[in-house]
Amino acid sequence: MNSVYMLLDIVLLGITEKQRGRYAALAIAAVVIIVGIPLWWKTTETYRAWLPFSDINELDSLQLRLSVDIEVVFSRGTLTPEQQKKMPLSHVSEKEHQVDAKTGLRYQYETRYRTATVMEEDALNQPTAAEADLSLHTLTESSCGSVVVYLIPESSVLLPEDVKVYVGQRRTALLRSPPFKSSWSLNEVISSLNPRVEQIASTMSFSHQDITAALSDRVRMTKVTKESMADSMRAIKSSPGYEITFSLLNPDPKSHSLHWDIEGALHSYIQPLLNKLAPIANFSVDSQILYYAVLGVNPRFDNSVSAYTLNADSLSHVINPVEARLGSNAASSNPVLNFLLYVPDAHHSPLFIKDHSRREVPTNAFHSPRWGGIMVYNVNDLYGPESERPVNIDINMAKVMGVFLAQLRLMLGVHKTHPPSGFVLQSPGSAGLADWELDRLMWSRSVENIATASTTITSLAQLLDQIGNIVINDNIALQVSSAVTSLQSAVAELDAGNLAFALQYSREAILASERAFFDPSLLHLLYFPDDQKFAIYIPLFLPMCVPIVLSLLKIVSEVKKRRAEKQAKSD
Amino acid sequence: MAAHRCGLSLAFILIFSCIAHLGIADTLEKANDTTGEKLSASDAPREVNTDAESVDLNERQWQKTDVEPDTRDDPENSPSFRPAPAKDQFEEELVIRPLHSGDIYASFQFRTLWDVDFQQEGQKASHYRLFPKSLGQVLSKFSVRELHISFTQGYWRTMQWGQPFIASPPGAELWVWFHNTVSDVDGNWRELTNVLSGIFCASLNFIDLTNTVQPSASFKPLGLGNVTDHSFLRYATLPREIVCTENLTPWKKLLPCGSKAGLAVLMKSEKLFHSSFHSQAVHIRPVCQDEQCTSKAWELRQTLNVVFDLYTSGQGKKEWSMFKMFSRTLTEACPLASSSKVYVDVTDNPEGELFELSPATSLLSQAVVLGDRRTYSVYDLTRAETFGQLRSLNLLLRWKGDSGDMLRPLLHAERYVSGFGLQTGEIHTVIYNNHPFRAFPVLLMDSVPWYLQLYIHTLTVTSKSRENKPSYIHYQPAKDRHRPHLLEMLIQLPPHSMTEITVQFERALLKWTEYTPDPNHGFYVGSSVVSALVPSMVAMNTNFTLDQPLFSSFVPVKEESSYFMRVYTEPLLVNLPTPDFSMPYNVICLTCTVVAVGYGSFYNLLTRTFQVDEPSPPLAKRLANLIRRIRGVPLLT
């Protein structure tokens, strides 16, 4: 025991006083570095929950594969028995488009060929194409996003002479078979059919233009045609819900007492379309009547037609004063589509709208992309000059709703399809929308949702990565990862051809990503300035660090000096 | 890209917060203009980004609509879907009452009835004709059963002016009954206040749980339905709220005629706010459409009460005209209104000896209002002869003699804070019963913020210097930073007496972030509310008819002998101990300096090397040696 103390004494006494001071300074510096700095770091850290950065990086380069199921059914009389024997058959074709460095598209058409069943043959024997379409629909319920093509003999009377393809109200098309040589093998027949089938598929499911337009959030457009651009510009952005407001503007309640049966009109015109569109978004509809609402432009009296006219150039100024009174929806933040019916006052009627080439617009209506539409409804010829004021006027809702329905379809992105020559499209009927039109919309909406959600998530991840001050709470991390998983499943479902699921997942993804992006908690510490931090730290850090740094410098210089001395000695 | 999104998100947040403002205010005042510009400015680039063809950057691209002729037949007009024509109704009226003090009390009331089947849940589409859409959506979204909101600038001087038709406290007041199907009442309430603050451009978003109470007895639903479960009621006041034009504009916009026609043309904000008292309110409740109550409707009552001080501004002449008050005259009724009337109170002037009213009208109407039978001259704006040859109605009143003294109002209340120093104090509430021989009970409700810690054991109620024991006390103590104190008492007021209620409190120290930007101004405590059934001098009208003037039919009358009245006291302004706000930084500097000094000497002690040094000879010795050297004597060692 004694020896230990002696050893300690020797050690302690062995070091000189100067060395002791040096060791103390080093020890203090070590404590500050090992304990102090981590402690300070830990206590002033902002909370940042874990985010799936690697998954997000994967989403940054998006490779989408859209697969469409096509079924080609050969009816009796289109194939020789020889060829029929090799049925059924399937064939997969793929097209690849690289949109830009980070976005790639692949379209996969899985075509299955089979001969028609007896029931289908019966259905095809109906007198008209529309009836055949209906009875084929009752036979099989085709799944969302798929296309069925019935090949009918060249001599069939189902279609008029010059019509090659008939597209029905559902997901079926009738194709008049081109002349085959009976010596052809089945593969030759199929390959001769393929261009037609692809045309049908791009009409009934999606075309490359639609998909690239839907990707406009991600990809800067360069060479897309003006028309598809205008279409996609006009349509309101994809959103989980829309508020549709119909407003009747009556600037002159003293002379006109207007009645519109909006309930009945909604029930018979708008609601069927919205019911059909239910898988795409939630819609809420309301209507209001605004009195003393005037347009922002005084219409000019045109002597040649003895009517007031509004030029297309002045239309943009028309809305502003009215818009202030339309009122936004207080109860939700979904985008609003406005449809205004303007009944001009007695002193400014009739009122007509002229287009850019100075011709009267027959519908007397115009629309603004992503905002809504206005229709001017003249009532001056409904009453004589000596009738008692206010005049009771019932508005012809069929006329009005026809215009509003067309505008609504445009705003919702149901594009007018431009079929190739020889195509006949069945008009959508009372539902206002054919099944395949809905499919088209769903294809482009899912791609658009995926594109938007992926840009939102990647830019959020970039932002969080760049600015270290932002607190990332657990709920944000949860939203981000749920957005990422929904995105991944949406992409996978598109790949598998399950359109309905893909749309649903993409909607979930967009909701979660927006909620994460606009979360107010991200802003809390964002703008805590650095100069204030320094002002708080400096009174403590400066007096503490100066002696440590100075003594460390002194030690270093002494060590250097001693080394130099040693070297001089050894020399 | 990140930066772009970040900027966009900020713009979005700005936009979302302003959307309601933008949608509603048309003649935007103050800040709204700038937000409007922001909106359009941030709108434009989004469209421009993608539009190569856009000519004008800030303009929307308008396109004509082409429609193929609708090939469909007329809609299948199924006879089952033909709703009955709605019985929406709109009425407007203005009551002008010359006050004994020489001031003029003008009270506008607008009533809109919305005939809708509101009991039906989950309605998909809603249709608005006269009722404003923004409020209708609020009602259905938040399952509101009844909503009362008022914005008041100035204090109603009961002793000089008598009773108002509908009383309101200074600042903003909001009370809402929710449907009993609501599960998360607090959540609904929070969202509702935010939405309403957008609709009315007011700071109602400052209403949170710390100033919301659930009164158990003072606020009963005024409309249909007898609910007693007060867990669906929320009540809050913001006594600090300043009311100005930006609140009036959205309020005017709720009227079907706006300010374009009818009585609302008189509402010029520069005149209305150049007044001694200004109060605007919105009351929404479900009511019966008819006497049998076969159908129900939402009733929206918008009231605007103004007291003009024309005595001092008119150089001492007691004379007023509509043009002097509002700088407008009336030319027409709102064409949508089923009734549009101006009433002038001529009760004190039965023979025309006090004042002269022109143009004279033969129409007189009597109404029982606040326990008193009053006589009114009526001007019906729906009739052409009201406007005379000038096609405009400019009421003019010239005083002839001096009016007598005013009867003291039967019920009156005041409140003040006493005590000195910044630690404790005492709230005094004084309630007067001026009825000569009848005692009646009143309900007193007090909501005191948590930072005044009430000592409920010091609560005393004295009338005629004798203790008056309240028959009902409901007290809910505050929780710091969570909820305010709520004190409700049922007190019997003896006839012709003064009842004083005192309670002591201690002021709490707030956290430094909880102080308002101007803490030395003091903190407001909302008005106390005194609700009472006051014995009536005349028999009240209990049968329900729609023909009554609006001002006399707001509160349902249950019995003939008494009428309901609500009196608000003054709000209190209390000083709290206020720290020096540069203190945190001073504390940081001081502690850092102390730590640094301690640390420095410690560091010095540890790292300084100590060496034994030859002590230099003391000063005396050195002096002695100096002298010795001069003398040549050997030096001392």
Coordinates of N, CA and C in Angstrom, one line a residue, chain B residues 461-609:
Chain B
V461 N -72.8 39.1 -1.3 CA -73.9 39.7 -2.0 C -74.7 40.5 -1.0
T462 N -74.8 41.8 -1.1 CA -75.5 42.6 -0.1 C -76.5 43.5 -0.8
S463 N -77.8 43.5 -0.3 CA -78.7 44.5 -0.8 C -79.3 45.1 0.4
K464 N -79.5 46.4 0.4 CA -80.0 47.3 1.5 C -79.2 46.9 2.7
S465 N -77.9 46.9 2.6 CA -76.9 46.6 3.7 C -77.3 45.3 4.5
R466 N -77.9 44.4 3.8 CA -78.1 43.1 4.5 C -77.7 42.0 3.5
E467 N -77.2 40.9 4.1 CA -76.8 39.9 3.2 C -77.9 39.3 2.4
N468 N -77.7 39.0 1.1 CA -78.7 38.5 0.3 C -78.2 37.2 -0.2
K469 N -78.8 36.1 0.2 CA -78.2 34.8 -0.2 C -78.7 34.4 -1.6
P470 N -77.9 34.2 -2.5 CA -78.3 33.7 -3.9 C -79.0 32.4 -3.8
S471 N -80.1 32.2 -4.5 CA -80.8 30.9 -4.4 C -80.1 29.9 -5.3
Y472 N -79.3 30.3 -6.2 CA -78.6 29.3 -7.1 C -77.2 29.8 -7.4
I473 N -76.2 29.0 -7.2 CA -74.8 29.4 -7.5 C -74.2 28.3 -8.4
H474 N -73.7 28.7 -9.5 CA -73.0 27.7 -10.3 C -71.6 28.3 -10.5
Y475 N -70.6 27.7 -9.9 CA -69.3 28.2 -10.1 C -68.4 27.1 -10.6
Q476 N -67.6 27.5 -11.7 CA -66.7 26.6 -12.3 C -65.3 27.3 -12.2
P477 N -64.4 26.8 -11.3 CA -63.1 27.5 -11.2 C -62.3 27.4 -12.4
A478 N -61.4 28.3 -12.6 CA -60.6 28.4 -13.8 C -59.5 27.3 -13.7
K479 N -59.0 26.9 -14.8 CA -57.7 26.2 -14.9 C -56.7 27.0 -15.6
D480 N -55.6 27.2 -15.0 CA -54.6 28.0 -15.6 C -54.3 27.7 -17.1
R481 N -54.5 28.6 -17.9 CA -54.2 28.5 -19.4 C -55.2 27.6 -20.0
H482 N -56.2 27.2 -19.4 CA -57.2 26.2 -20.1 C -58.6 26.8 -20.1
R483 N -59.1 27.3 -19.0 CA -60.5 27.8 -19.1 C -60.6 28.9 -18.0
P484 N -61.6 29.8 -18.3 CA -61.8 30.9 -17.4 C -62.7 30.5 -16.2
H485 N -62.9 31.4 -15.3 CA -63.8 31.2 -14.2 C -65.2 31.5 -14.8
L486 N -66.2 30.7 -14.3 CA -67.6 31.0 -14.6 C -68.4 31.0 -13.4
L487 N -69.0 32.2 -13.2 CA -69.8 32.3 -12.0 C -71.2 32.7 -12.4
E488 N -72.2 31.9 -12.0 CA -73.6 32.2 -12.3 C -74.4 32.2 -11.0
M489 N -75.2 33.2 -10.8 CA -76.0 33.3 -9.6 C -77.4 33.8 -9.9
L490 N -78.3 33.2 -9.1 CA -79.7 33.7 -9.2 C -79.9 34.5 -8.0
I491 N -80.1 35.8 -8.1 CA -80.3 36.7 -7.0 C -81.6 37.4 -7.0
Q492 N -82.2 37.4 -5.9 CA -83.5 38.1 -5.7 C -83.3 39.6 -5.4
L493 N -83.7 40.5 -6.3 CA -83.5 41.9 -6.1 C -84.7 42.5 -5.3
P494 N -84.5 43.0 -4.1 CA -85.7 43.6 -3.4 C -86.1 44.9 -4.2
P495 N -87.4 45.3 -4.0 CA -87.8 46.5 -4.7 C -87.1 47.7 -4.3
H496 N -86.9 48.5 -5.3 CA -86.2 49.8 -5.1 C -84.9 49.7 -4.3
S497 N -84.0 48.9 -4.9 CA -82.8 48.6 -4.1 C -81.6 48.6 -5.0
M498 N -80.4 48.5 -4.3 CA -79.2 48.4 -5.0 C -78.5 47.2 -4.4
T499 N -78.1 46.2 -5.2 CA -77.5 45.0 -4.7 C -76.0 45.0 -5.2
E500 N -75.1 44.8 -4.3 CA -73.7 44.8 -4.6 C -73.1 43.5 -4.4
I501 N -72.4 43.0 -5.4 CA -71.7 41.7 -5.4 C -70.2 42.0 -5.4
T502 N -69.5 41.5 -4.5 CA -68.1 41.7 -4.5 C -67.3 40.4 -4.4
V503 N -66.2 40.3 -5.1 CA -65.4 39.1 -4.9 C -63.9 39.6 -5.1
Q504 N -63.1 39.0 -4.3 CA -61.7 39.4 -4.4 C -60.9 38.5 -5.3
F505 N -59.8 39.1 -5.8 CA -59.0 38.3 -6.8 C -57.6 38.6 -6.6
E506 N -56.7 37.7 -7.0 CA -55.3 37.9 -7.1 C -54.9 37.9 -8.5
R507 N -53.9 38.8 -8.8 CA -53.5 38.8 -10.2 C -52.3 37.8 -10.4
A508 N -52.4 37.1 -11.5 CA -51.4 36.0 -11.7 C -50.2 36.6 -12.5
L509 N -49.1 36.0 -12.4 CA -48.0 36.4 -13.3 C -48.0 35.6 -14.6
L510 N -48.0 36.2 -15.7 CA -48.1 35.5 -16.9 C -46.7 35.1 -17.4
K511 N -46.6 34.2 -18.3 CA -45.4 33.9 -19.0 C -45.1 35.0 -20.0
W512 N -43.8 35.2 -20.2 CA -43.6 36.5 -21.0 C -44.1 36.5 -22.4
T513 N -44.4 35.3 -23.0 CA -45.0 35.2 -24.3 C -46.5 35.4 -24.2
E514 N -47.1 35.4 -23.0 CA -48.5 35.5 -23.0 C -49.0 36.9 -22.9
Y515 N -48.1 37.9 -22.7 CA -48.5 39.3 -22.7 C -48.9 39.7 -24.1
T516 N -49.9 40.7 -24.1 CA -50.3 41.3 -25.4 C -49.2 42.2 -25.8
P517 N -49.2 42.7 -27.0 CA -48.2 43.6 -27.5 C -48.1 44.9 -26.7
D518 N -49.2 45.4 -26.1 CA -49.2 46.6 -25.3 C -49.7 46.2 -23.9
P519 N -48.8 45.5 -23.1 CA -49.3 45.0 -21.8 C -49.6 46.1 -20.8
N520 N -49.0 47.3 -21.0 CA -49.3 48.3 -20.0 C -50.6 48.9 -20.2
H521 N -51.3 48.6 -21.3 CA -52.6 49.1 -21.5 C -53.6 48.4 -20.5
G522 N -53.3 47.2 -20.1 CA -54.1 46.4 -19.2 C -54.8 45.3 -20.0
F523 N -55.5 44.5 -19.2 CA -56.2 43.3 -19.8 C -57.7 43.5 -19.5
Y524 N -58.4 43.2 -20.6 CA -59.9 43.4 -20.5 C -60.5 42.1 -19.9
V525 N -61.6 42.4 -19.1 CA -62.4 41.3 -18.6 C -63.8 41.6 -19.1
G526 N -64.4 40.6 -19.8 CA -65.7 40.8 -20.5 C -66.8 41.3 -19.5
S527 N -67.8 41.8 -20.1 CA -69.0 42.3 -19.3 C -69.6 41.2 -18.6
S528 N -70.2 41.5 -17.4 CA -71.1 40.5 -16.8 C -72.5 40.6 -17.5
V529 N -73.2 39.6 -17.4 CA -74.5 39.5 -18.1 C -75.5 39.4 -17.0
V530 N -76.5 40.3 -17.0 CA -77.6 40.2 -16.1 C -78.9 39.9 -17.0
S531 N -79.4 38.7 -16.8 CA -80.6 38.3 -17.5 C -81.8 38.3 -16.5
A532 N -82.9 38.8 -16.9 CA -84.0 38.9 -15.9 C -85.3 38.9 -16.6
L533 N -86.3 38.4 -15.9 CA -87.7 38.6 -16.3 C -88.2 39.7 -15.5
V534 N -88.3 40.9 -16.1 CA -88.7 42.1 -15.4 C -90.2 42.3 -15.5
P535 N -90.8 42.6 -14.3 CA -92.3 42.8 -14.3 C -92.7 43.9 -15.2
S536 N -93.7 43.6 -16.0 CA -94.1 44.6 -17.0 C -95.1 45.5 -16.5
M537 N -95.1 46.8 -17.0 CA -96.1 47.8 -16.6 C -97.4 47.5 -17.3
V538 N -97.3 47.0 -18.5 CA -98.5 46.7 -19.3 C -98.5 45.2 -19.7
A539 N -99.6 44.7 -20.1 CA -99.7 43.3 -20.5 C -98.9 43.1 -21.7
M540 N -98.0 42.1 -21.7 CA -97.2 41.8 -22.9 C -98.1 40.9 -23.9
N541 N -97.7 41.0 -25.1 CA -98.4 40.3 -26.1 C -97.8 38.9 -26.3
T542 N -98.5 37.9 -25.9 CA -98.0 36.6 -25.9 C -98.3 35.8 -27.2
N543 N -99.3 36.2 -27.9 CA -99.7 35.3 -29.0 C -98.8 35.6 -30.2
F544 N -98.4 34.6 -30.9 CA -97.4 34.7 -31.9 C -98.0 35.0 -33.2
T545 N -97.7 36.2 -33.7 CA -98.2 36.5 -35.1 C -97.0 37.1 -35.8
L546 N -97.0 37.0 -37.1 CA -95.9 37.5 -37.8 C -96.1 39.0 -38.1
D547 N -97.3 39.5 -37.8 CA -97.5 40.9 -38.2 C -96.9 41.9 -37.2
Q548 N -96.4 41.5 -36.1 CA -95.7 42.4 -35.2 C -94.5 43.0 -35.9
P549 N -94.3 44.3 -35.5 CA -93.0 44.8 -36.0 C -91.8 44.0 -35.5
L550 N -90.8 44.0 -36.2 CA -89.7 43.1 -35.9 C -89.0 43.4 -34.6
F551 N -88.9 44.7 -34.2 CA -88.2 45.0 -33.0 C -88.9 44.5 -31.8
S552 N -90.2 44.3 -31.9 CA -90.9 43.8 -30.7 C -91.0 42.3 -30.6
S553 N -90.5 41.6 -31.6 CA -90.8 40.2 -31.7 C -89.6 39.3 -31.6
F554 N -88.5 39.9 -31.1 CA -87.3 39.0 -31.1 C -87.3 38.0 -30.1
V555 N -87.5 38.4 -28.8 CA -87.5 37.5 -27.7 C -88.9 36.9 -27.5
P556 N -89.1 35.6 -27.5 CA -90.4 35.1 -27.4 C -90.9 35.4 -26.0
V557 N -92.2 35.9 -25.9 CA -92.8 36.2 -24.6 C -93.6 35.0 -24.2
K558 N -93.4 34.6 -22.9 CA -94.1 33.4 -22.4 C -95.3 33.8 -21.6
E559 N -95.1 34.9 -20.8 CA -96.3 35.3 -20.0 C -96.5 36.8 -20.1
E560 N -97.7 37.2 -19.7 CA -98.1 38.5 -20.0 C -97.5 39.5 -19.0
S561 N -97.2 39.0 -17.8 CA -96.9 39.9 -16.7 C -95.4 40.4 -16.7
S562 N -94.6 39.7 -17.5 CA -93.2 40.1 -17.4 C -92.5 40.0 -18.8
Y563 N -91.4 40.6 -18.9 CA -90.7 40.5 -20.2 C -89.2 40.2 -19.9
F564 N -88.6 39.6 -20.9 CA -87.2 39.2 -20.7 C -86.3 40.4 -21.1
M565 N -85.3 40.5 -20.3 CA -84.3 41.6 -20.6 C -82.9 41.2 -20.3
R566 N -82.0 41.6 -21.0 CA -80.6 41.3 -20.7 C -79.8 42.6 -20.7
V567 N -79.0 42.7 -19.6 CA -78.3 44.0 -19.4 C -76.8 43.6 -19.3
Y568 N -76.0 44.3 -20.0 CA -74.5 44.1 -19.9 C -73.9 45.2 -19.1
T569 N -72.9 44.8 -18.3 CA -72.2 45.8 -17.6 C -71.0 46.3 -18.4
E570 N -70.2 47.2 -17.9 CA -69.0 47.7 -18.6 C -68.0 46.5 -18.5
P571 N -67.2 46.5 -19.5 CA -66.0 45.5 -19.4 C -65.0 46.2 -18.4
L572 N -64.2 45.4 -17.8 CA -63.2 45.9 -16.9 C -61.8 45.9 -17.6
L573 N -61.0 46.8 -17.1 CA -59.7 46.9 -17.6 C -58.8 46.8 -16.4
V574 N -58.0 45.7 -16.3 CA -57.2 45.4 -15.1 C -55.8 45.4 -15.5
N575 N -55.0 46.0 -14.7 CA -53.5 46.0 -14.9 C -52.9 44.7 -14.3
L576 N -52.1 44.1 -15.0 CA -51.4 42.9 -14.4 C -49.9 43.3 -14.2
P577 N -49.3 42.7 -13.3 CA -47.9 43.0 -13.1 C -47.1 42.7 -14.4
T578 N -46.4 43.7 -14.9 CA -45.8 43.5 -16.2 C -44.3 43.6 -16.1
P579 N -43.6 42.6 -16.6 CA -42.1 42.6 -16.4 C -41.5 43.5 -17.5
D580 N -40.2 43.7 -17.3 CA -39.4 44.4 -18.3 C -39.1 43.4 -19.4
F581 N -39.5 43.7 -20.6 CA -39.5 42.6 -21.6 C -38.1 42.4 -22.2
S582 N -37.1 43.3 -21.9 CA -35.8 42.9 -22.3 C -35.1 42.0 -21.3
M583 N -35.8 41.7 -20.2 CA -35.3 40.9 -19.1 C -34.7 39.6 -19.6
P584 N -35.3 38.8 -20.4 CA -34.6 37.5 -20.7 C -33.2 37.6 -21.2
Y585 N -33.0 38.6 -22.1 CA -31.7 38.8 -22.6 C -30.7 39.3 -21.6
N586 N -31.2 40.2 -20.7 CA -30.4 40.7 -19.6 C -30.0 39.5 -18.7
V587 N -30.9 38.7 -18.5 CA -30.6 37.5 -17.6 C -29.6 36.7 -18.2
I588 N -29.7 36.4 -19.5 CA -28.7 35.6 -20.2 C -27.4 36.2 -20.1
C589 N -27.3 37.6 -20.3 CA -26.0 38.2 -20.3 C -25.4 38.2 -18.9
L590 N -26.3 38.4 -17.9 CA -25.7 38.5 -16.6 C -25.2 37.1 -16.1
T591 N -26.0 36.1 -16.3 CA -25.6 34.8 -15.9 C -24.4 34.3 -16.6
C592 N -24.3 34.7 -17.9 CA -23.2 34.3 -18.7 C -21.9 35.0 -18.2
T593 N -22.1 36.2 -17.8 CA -20.9 36.9 -17.3 C -20.5 36.3 -16.0
V594 N -21.4 36.0 -15.1 CA -21.1 35.4 -13.8 C -20.4 34.1 -14.1
V595 N -20.9 33.3 -14.9 CA -20.3 32.0 -15.2 C -18.9 32.2 -15.8
A596 N -18.8 33.1 -16.7 CA -17.5 33.3 -17.4 C -16.5 33.8 -16.4
V597 N -16.9 34.7 -15.4 CA -15.9 35.2 -14.5 C -15.4 34.1 -13.6
G598 N -16.4 33.3 -13.1 CA -16.1 32.2 -12.2 C -15.2 31.2 -12.9
Y599 N -15.7 30.9 -14.1 CA -14.9 29.9 -14.9 C -13.5 30.4 -15.2
G600 N -13.3 31.7 -15.5 CA -12.0 32.3 -15.8 C -11.1 32.2 -14.7
S601 N -11.5 32.5 -13.5 CA -10.6 32.5 -12.4 C -10.2 31.0 -12.0
F602 N -11.2 30.1 -12.2 CA -11.0 28.7 -11.9 C -10.0 28.2 -12.9
Y603 N -10.1 28.6 -14.2 CA -9.2 28.1 -15.2 C -7.8 28.7 -15.0
N604 N -7.8 29.9 -14.6 CA -6.5 30.5 -14.2 C -5.8 29.7 -13.2
L605 N -6.6 29.4 -12.1 CA -6.0 28.7 -10.9 C -5.4 27.4 -11.4
L606 N -6.1 26.7 -12.3 CA -5.7 25.4 -12.6 C -4.5 25.4 -13.6
T607 N -4.5 26.3 -14.5 CA -3.5 26.2 -15.5 C -2.3 27.1 -15.2
R608 N -2.4 28.1 -14.4 CA -1.2 29.0 -14.1 C -0.1 28.2 -13.4
T609 N 1.1 28.4 -13.8 CA 2.2 27.7 -13.1 C 2.8 28.6 -12.0

